[in-house]
Amino acid sequence: MKKLLGLLIMSAAVLGALFFLSNLARTSVGARPTNQAVTLKPGSAIQEGSIVSIEYTLTDEAGKVIDTNVGKEPLSYMQGAGQIVAGLERELTGLKIGEQKKVQVKPEEGYGMPDEKAFRELPKEELPVEAQKVGTMLMSKSSDGRGRPVRVHQVKEKTIVVDFNHPLAGKTLNFDVKIKNIQSAQAK
């Protein structure tokens, strides 16, 4: 699952880079695109539009590891494209390859605070019997077709209450990040 998530994030980063690069090729708003070539070159520091690869460990407030990619494929994203939590993205601006930083992200700049409106009551028949246990994590599709985690919050006699809040909503996130690579778009 983590590999799939990593591939999805990398794919989004590449698509974001292509969008960014195609916009660089325009000379002004409303102008027709030129045939100017754009390449990715090593970047010196993280700035808006940089393609960044990071190694990270995410822990909760008690120091328990939630996720890590240390020793695995780095996570790649485009700076400024909103592909990682806002608080982390902001704190990585200006860092260079090889630099490390510990970043604490409050819920407001992470996955937000839990929203009571994100709880829904569903008929039991809509969920498989083996999923009808408090704490079970399920995947749902959002209106735009993306996967969205859902947690079983409560099991009632005829219904199940599910929580559509992100599993990390309301949590302070602690990241230990190392910058592995930075690439910048440059016109030829």
XYZ file of N, CA and C in Angstrom:
564
model
N 0.825 -1.191 0.000
C 0.000 0.000 0.000
C 0.868 1.254 0.000
N 1.945 1.236 0.830
C 2.824 2.399 0.893
C 3.546 2.607 -0.434
N 3.936 1.500 -1.108
C 4.587 1.623 -2.409
C 3.628 2.249 -3.416
N 2.366 1.805 -3.387
C 1.362 2.346 -4.290
C 1.161 3.826 -4.019
N 1.068 4.209 -2.743
C 0.911 5.614 -2.379
C 2.104 6.413 -2.872
N 3.315 5.865 -2.707
C 4.524 6.538 -3.183
C 4.493 6.728 -4.687
N 4.060 5.700 -5.413
C 3.963 5.809 -6.871
C 2.932 6.846 -7.276
N 1.805 6.891 -6.575
C 0.784 7.898 -6.882
C 1.313 9.298 -6.644
N 2.033 9.488 -5.548
C 2.589 10.809 -5.243
C 3.633 11.186 -6.284
N 4.487 10.217 -6.685
C 5.494 10.501 -7.704
C 4.826 10.848 -9.033
N 3.755 10.129 -9.368
C 3.033 10.417 -10.604
C 2.445 11.820 -10.563
N 1.897 12.182 -9.413
C 1.340 13.534 -9.267
C 2.439 14.579 -9.384
N 3.616 14.280 -8.836
C 4.734 15.220 -8.928
C 5.153 15.407 -10.382
N 5.210 14.304 -11.133
C 5.588 14.391 -12.543
C 4.542 15.180 -13.315
N 3.256 14.896 -13.072
C 2.197 15.657 -13.747
C 2.263 17.131 -13.381
N 2.512 17.402 -12.113
C 2.659 18.794 -11.668
C 3.828 19.462 -12.360
N 4.937 18.730 -12.499
C 6.114 19.278 -13.174
C 5.801 19.578 -14.634
N 5.093 18.656 -15.290
C 4.719 18.885 -16.685
C 3.831 20.112 -16.823
N 2.882 20.268 -15.888
C 2.015 21.450 -15.906
C 2.852 22.701 -15.717
N 3.745 22.668 -14.735
C 4.617 23.809 -14.453
C 5.480 24.124 -15.660
N 6.067 23.090 -16.252
C 6.944 23.285 -17.399
C 6.185 23.821 -18.605
N 4.963 23.339 -18.811
C 4.188 23.844 -19.942
C 3.827 25.311 -19.735
N 3.614 25.716 -18.492
C 3.336 27.125 -18.218
C 4.576 27.984 -18.389
N 5.767 27.435 -18.136
C 7.000 28.189 -18.354
C 7.188 28.514 -19.830
N 6.677 27.645 -20.686
C 6.867 27.819 -22.113
C 5.987 28.929 -22.695
N 5.101 29.466 -21.931
C 4.241 30.561 -22.389
C 4.932 31.885 -22.108
N 4.873 32.813 -23.070
C 5.560 34.090 -22.878
C 4.713 35.071 -22.092
N 3.394 34.981 -22.178
C 2.522 35.856 -21.399
C 1.146 35.221 -21.290
N 0.311 35.793 -20.426
C -1.030 35.249 -20.236
C -1.795 35.334 -21.547
N -2.372 34.222 -21.944
C -3.174 34.193 -23.165
C -2.356 34.003 -24.429
N -1.029 34.029 -24.326
C -0.200 33.857 -25.514
C -0.199 32.394 -25.938
N 0.080 32.183 -27.206
C 0.178 30.816 -27.683
C 1.491 30.217 -27.200
N 1.488 28.907 -26.927
C 2.719 28.281 -26.464
C 3.818 28.374 -27.521
N 5.059 28.504 -27.060
C 6.199 28.510 -27.973
C 6.781 27.102 -28.006
N 7.735 26.901 -28.873
C 8.398 25.608 -28.962
C 9.666 25.593 -28.129
N 9.762 26.489 -27.170
C 10.932 26.582 -26.318
C 11.049 25.320 -25.462
N 12.242 24.719 -25.466
C 12.465 23.494 -24.700
C 12.756 23.839 -23.242
N 12.315 22.953 -22.356
C 12.545 23.133 -20.934
C 13.164 21.835 -20.413
N 14.166 21.969 -19.576
C 14.811 20.793 -18.993
C 14.844 20.924 -17.481
N 14.998 19.780 -16.827
C 15.184 19.777 -15.380
C 16.669 19.710 -15.117
N 17.162 20.624 -14.282
C 18.575 20.676 -13.930
C 18.689 20.632 -12.418
N 19.842 20.203 -11.920
C 20.015 20.194 -10.474
C 19.721 21.578 -9.883
N 18.959 21.600 -8.815
C 18.627 22.857 -8.148
C 19.529 23.072 -6.951
N 19.732 24.326 -6.596
C 20.614 24.610 -5.464
C 19.861 24.632 -4.138
N 18.631 25.115 -4.157
C 17.828 25.186 -2.932
C 16.357 25.010 -3.297
N 15.573 24.533 -2.350
C 14.148 24.307 -2.593
C 13.443 25.646 -2.759
N 12.745 25.791 -3.875
C 11.936 26.976 -4.147
C 10.682 26.534 -4.898
N 9.743 27.429 -5.053
C 8.505 27.094 -5.750
C 8.816 26.521 -7.123
N 8.195 25.380 -7.444
C 8.398 24.719 -8.725
C 9.493 23.674 -8.715
N 10.295 23.613 -7.655
C 11.347 22.592 -7.562
C 10.718 21.208 -7.429
N 11.345 20.221 -8.069
C 10.974 18.830 -7.862
C 11.935 18.339 -6.778
N 11.383 17.941 -5.644
C 12.179 17.620 -4.464
C 11.981 16.153 -4.091
N 13.073 15.487 -3.732
C 13.013 14.121 -3.218
C 13.494 14.145 -1.778
N 12.688 13.561 -0.889
C 13.029 13.574 0.536
C 12.980 12.175 1.129
N 13.774 12.032 2.182
C 13.705 10.865 3.048
C 13.104 11.401 4.341
N 12.146 10.685 4.919
C 11.482 11.213 6.104
C 11.095 10.115 7.079
N 10.921 10.536 8.324
C 10.291 9.718 9.340
C 9.246 10.599 9.996
N 8.021 10.113 10.063
C 6.911 10.829 10.677
C 6.568 10.143 11.987
N 6.560 10.924 13.079
C 6.192 10.382 14.384
C 5.058 11.197 14.984
N 4.341 10.580 15.926
C 3.273 11.302 16.626
C 3.867 12.019 17.833
N 2.995 12.611 18.642
C 3.439 13.396 19.800
C 4.169 12.556 20.840
N 3.899 11.263 20.887
C 4.556 10.371 21.848
C 5.863 9.795 21.295
N 6.201 10.129 20.043
C 7.420 9.622 19.434
C 7.251 8.316 18.690
N 6.025 7.818 18.597
C 5.754 6.569 17.880
C 5.819 6.827 16.371
N 6.545 5.965 15.653
C 6.683 6.115 14.206
C 5.351 5.796 13.527
N 4.868 6.758 12.745
C 3.631 6.596 11.974
C 3.967 6.096 10.576
N 5.036 6.665 9.990
C 5.437 6.298 8.638
C 6.893 6.700 8.437
N 7.594 5.972 7.595
C 8.965 6.312 7.239
C 9.292 5.723 5.875
N 10.205 6.377 5.182
C 10.710 5.810 3.932
C 12.234 5.669 3.989
N 12.799 5.750 5.173
C 14.238 5.607 5.348
C 14.654 4.225 4.846
N 15.663 4.203 3.981
C 16.132 2.955 3.392
C 15.297 2.487 2.214
N 14.318 3.291 1.831
C 13.436 2.955 0.704
C 13.539 4.065 -0.335
N 12.654 4.013 -1.303
C 12.582 5.035 -2.350
C 12.216 6.393 -1.730
N 12.949 7.467 -2.074
C 12.583 8.795 -1.548
C 11.199 9.224 -2.051
N 10.545 10.074 -1.292
C 9.267 10.662 -1.686
C 9.566 11.890 -2.535
N 8.972 11.971 -3.717
C 9.177 13.124 -4.596
C 7.895 13.933 -4.686
N 8.050 15.242 -4.687
C 6.903 16.144 -4.790
C 7.348 17.430 -5.461
N 6.388 18.252 -5.878
C 6.700 19.556 -6.453
C 6.410 20.629 -5.413
N 7.419 21.418 -5.081
C 7.274 22.485 -4.092
C 6.256 23.513 -4.584
N 5.299 23.826 -3.742
C 4.279 24.821 -4.064
C 3.036 24.247 -4.703
N 3.012 22.944 -4.961
C 1.852 22.330 -5.623
C 0.864 21.718 -4.636
N 1.130 21.829 -3.330
C 0.208 21.302 -2.333
C 0.171 19.790 -2.270
N 1.260 19.128 -2.632
C 1.290 17.666 -2.646
C 1.689 17.068 -1.300
N 2.216 17.892 -0.403
C 2.508 17.466 0.962
C 1.840 18.462 1.898
N 1.765 18.148 3.193
C 1.070 19.040 4.117
C 1.734 20.420 4.116
N 0.908 21.445 4.214
C 1.354 22.836 4.080
C 2.456 23.216 5.069
N 2.320 22.800 6.313
C 3.309 23.167 7.321
C 4.686 22.600 7.018
N 4.751 21.396 6.497
C 6.028 20.790 6.134
C 6.593 21.474 4.902
N 5.756 21.678 3.896
C 6.209 22.300 2.653
C 6.838 23.669 2.926
N 6.183 24.468 3.750
C 6.692 25.805 4.069
C 8.067 25.728 4.733
N 8.234 24.793 5.663
C 9.482 24.678 6.421
C 10.647 24.131 5.596
N 10.362 23.485 4.469
C 11.433 22.942 3.635
C 11.984 23.962 2.643
N 11.268 25.065 2.429
C 11.708 26.108 1.511
C 13.105 26.591 1.888
N 13.971 26.637 0.898
C 15.324 27.146 1.099
C 16.360 26.088 1.462
N 15.919 24.876 1.834
C 16.886 23.837 2.182
C 17.632 23.358 0.940
N 18.824 22.801 1.164
C 19.676 22.307 0.079
C 19.847 20.799 0.191
N 20.332 20.172 -0.877
C 20.564 18.726 -0.888
C 21.481 18.347 0.271
N 21.093 17.302 0.988
C 21.886 16.811 2.107
C 21.490 17.404 3.452
N 20.778 18.520 3.440
C 20.373 19.130 4.707
C 19.259 18.318 5.351
N 19.234 18.360 6.678
C 18.199 17.680 7.451
C 17.491 18.706 8.314
N 16.221 18.426 8.603
C 15.461 19.335 9.446
C 14.379 18.561 10.174
N 14.182 18.913 11.430
C 13.069 18.379 12.211
C 11.979 19.452 12.166
N 10.781 19.030 11.792
C 9.666 19.964 11.625
C 8.466 19.455 12.410
N 7.891 20.320 13.246
C 6.662 19.979 13.955
C 5.524 20.718 13.256
N 4.512 19.963 12.849
C 3.369 20.527 12.121
C 2.127 20.383 12.993
N 1.542 21.520 13.344
C 0.303 21.539 14.120
C -0.859 21.106 13.214
N -1.940 20.609 13.800
C -3.074 20.119 12.985
C -3.578 21.120 11.950
N -3.576 22.396 12.283
C -4.105 23.422 11.368
C -3.318 23.475 10.057
N -2.034 23.093 10.100
C -1.217 23.107 8.890
C -0.890 21.695 8.415
N -1.565 20.727 9.027
C -1.387 19.329 8.636
C -2.671 18.824 8.010
N -3.381 17.979 8.736
C -4.624 17.393 8.220
C -5.863 18.013 8.844
N -5.690 19.140 9.520
C -6.825 19.857 10.081
C -7.343 19.223 11.358
N -8.379 19.832 11.881
C -9.030 19.334 13.085
C -10.183 18.420 12.674
N -10.490 17.412 13.492
C -11.629 16.542 13.151
C -12.911 17.364 13.001
N -13.703 17.002 12.024
C -14.948 17.699 11.723
C -16.116 16.767 12.044
N -16.999 17.209 12.915
C -18.169 16.392 13.294
C -19.064 16.072 12.092
N -19.033 16.920 11.064
C -19.846 16.687 9.863
C -19.286 15.549 9.004
N -18.082 15.087 9.337
C -17.454 14.023 8.563
C -17.867 12.626 9.039
N -18.770 12.566 10.004
C -19.284 11.277 10.478
C -20.577 10.986 9.737
N -20.703 9.774 9.208
C -21.904 9.381 8.477
C -22.407 8.057 9.004
N -23.726 7.914 9.013
C -24.343 6.666 9.453
C -24.810 5.911 8.224
N -24.362 4.651 8.113
C -24.691 3.820 6.959
C -25.420 2.565 7.410
N -26.316 2.048 6.558
C -26.951 0.758 6.882
C -25.878 -0.336 6.938
N -26.026 -1.260 7.867
C -25.049 -2.346 8.033
C -24.834 -3.134 6.748
N -25.881 -3.252 5.938
C -25.782 -4.044 4.710
C -24.757 -3.478 3.729
N -24.402 -2.217 3.868
C -23.467 -1.594 2.932
C -22.010 -1.960 3.212
N -21.750 -2.590 4.350
C -20.380 -2.969 4.692
C -20.275 -4.474 4.877
N -19.177 -5.067 4.463
C -18.992 -6.495 4.698
C -18.972 -6.785 6.201
N -19.425 -7.941 6.594
C -19.511 -8.320 8.003
C -18.151 -8.186 8.693
N -17.074 -8.621 8.024
C -15.748 -8.567 8.642
C -15.250 -7.132 8.864
N -15.873 -6.148 8.224
C -15.483 -4.743 8.392
C -16.306 -4.043 9.467
N -17.259 -4.728 10.054
C -18.163 -4.110 11.022
C -17.603 -4.173 12.439
N -16.363 -3.643 12.593
C -15.719 -3.574 13.903
C -15.155 -2.172 14.085
N -15.321 -1.612 15.277
C -14.791 -0.282 15.573
C -13.288 -0.276 15.311
N -12.841 0.756 14.589
C -11.426 0.910 14.282
C -11.017 0.375 12.930
N -11.876 -0.405 12.286
C -11.542 -0.950 10.969
C -11.354 0.193 9.979
N -10.261 0.130 9.229
C -9.988 1.126 8.193
C -10.455 0.594 6.851
N -11.205 1.411 6.131
C -11.728 1.066 4.815
C -11.304 2.141 3.822
N -11.426 1.848 2.551
C -11.166 2.852 1.521
C -12.464 3.157 0.800
N -12.705 4.440 0.618
C -13.884 4.916 -0.084
C -13.392 5.752 -1.259
N -14.223 5.966 -2.237
C -13.853 6.838 -3.354
C -14.528 8.187 -3.174
N -13.735 9.253 -3.332
C -14.302 10.598 -3.260
C -14.972 10.921 -4.590
N -15.644 12.053 -4.663
C -16.373 12.421 -5.877
C -15.450 12.572 -7.082
N -14.158 12.865 -6.844
C -13.220 12.994 -7.962
C -12.514 11.682 -8.287
N -12.942 10.575 -7.639
C -12.417 9.258 -7.946
C -11.188 8.831 -7.157
N -10.678 9.703 -6.302
C -9.499 9.346 -5.509
C -9.901 8.519 -4.295
N -8.995 7.654 -3.862
C -9.228 6.854 -2.664
C -9.188 7.727 -1.423
N -10.043 7.403 -0.466
C -10.128 8.191 0.761
C -10.303 7.227 1.933
N -9.422 7.333 2.946
C -9.552 6.423 4.088
C -10.784 6.745 4.927
N -11.432 5.698 5.405
C -12.634 5.825 6.240
C -12.460 4.857 7.400
N -12.806 5.308 8.610
C -12.656 4.460 9.792
C -14.026 4.180 10.387
N -14.257 2.919 10.788
C -15.499 2.565 11.479
C -15.404 3.141 12.890
N -16.330 4.027 13.212
C -16.311 4.730 14.490
C -17.196 4.051 15.545
N -18.379 3.597 15.095
C -19.329 2.998 16.034
C -20.204 1.987 15.300
N -20.525 0.897 15.974
C -21.408 -0.116 15.411
C -22.691 -0.104 16.236
N -23.809 0.178 15.557
C -25.115 0.195 16.211
C -25.893 -1.043 15.777
N -27.123 -1.158 16.270
C -27.922 -2.336 15.962
C -28.160 -2.517 14.462
N -28.548 -1.440 13.758
C -28.872 -1.547 12.337
C -27.962 -0.706 11.441
N -27.124 0.105 12.053
C -26.275 0.999 11.263
C -24.822 0.976 11.766
N -23.976 1.557 10.934
C -22.549 1.722 11.251
C -22.233 3.207 11.090
N -21.558 3.787 12.072
C -21.123 5.178 11.975
C -19.676 5.155 11.497
N -19.417 5.812 10.347
C -18.063 5.869 9.797
C -17.535 7.297 9.884
N -16.227 7.402 10.018
C -15.549 8.685 10.174
C -14.737 8.952 8.913
N -15.101 10.014 8.184
C -14.415 10.387 6.954
C -13.260 11.353 7.199
N -13.013 11.731 8.456
C -11.864 12.581 8.754
C -10.592 11.819 8.396
N -9.552 12.547 8.006
C -8.263 11.909 7.753
C -7.790 11.267 9.053
N -7.181 10.096 9.004
C -6.732 9.436 10.242
C -5.778 10.284 11.085
N -5.093 11.252 10.480
C -4.168 12.109 11.225
C -4.763 13.472 11.566
N -6.061 13.658 11.317
C -6.721 14.921 11.676
C -6.641 15.125 13.185
N -6.306 16.343 13.588
C -6.233 16.684 15.002
C -4.908 16.308 15.655
N -3.997 15.728 14.900
C -2.723 15.292 15.472
C -1.587 16.248 15.101
N -0.683 16.463 16.053
C 0.550 17.186 15.774
C 1.512 16.185 15.163
N 2.094 16.544 14.027
C 2.967 15.659 13.278
C 4.417 16.103 13.417
N 5.299 15.167 13.678
C 6.724 15.464 13.804
C 7.465 14.772 12.674
N 8.069 15.572 11.804
C 8.814 15.054 10.662
C 10.304 15.225 10.897
N 11.065 14.208 10.556
C 12.521 14.291 10.499
C 12.842 14.067 9.029
N 13.299 15.108 8.337
C 13.423 15.080 6.881
C 14.865 15.299 6.449
N 15.279 14.560 5.418
C 16.580 14.780 4.779
C 16.321 15.013 3.299
N 16.902 16.091 2.759
C 16.732 16.425 1.344
C 17.690 15.559 0.522
N 17.132 14.738 -0.357
C 17.924 13.814 -1.170
C 18.252 14.386 -2.553
N 17.317 15.151 -3.142
C 17.539 15.686 -4.485
C 16.630 16.887 -4.718
N 17.117 17.820 -5.535
C 16.333 18.995 -5.936
C 16.587 19.207 -7.421
N 15.503 19.371 -8.176
C 15.634 19.701 -9.594
C 14.812 20.941 -9.886
N 15.344 21.798 -10.751
C 14.659 23.032 -11.139
C 14.413 23.015 -12.636
N 13.294 23.622 -13.054
C 12.965 23.721 -14.469
C 13.710 24.927 -15.044
N 14.345 24.716 -16.201
C 15.071 25.806 -16.859
C 14.805 25.763 -18.338
N 14.562 26.940 -18.928
C 14.349 27.023 -20.360
C 15.694 26.930 -21.070
N 15.705 26.237 -22.211
C 16.957 26.115 -22.993
C 17.133 27.318 -23.868
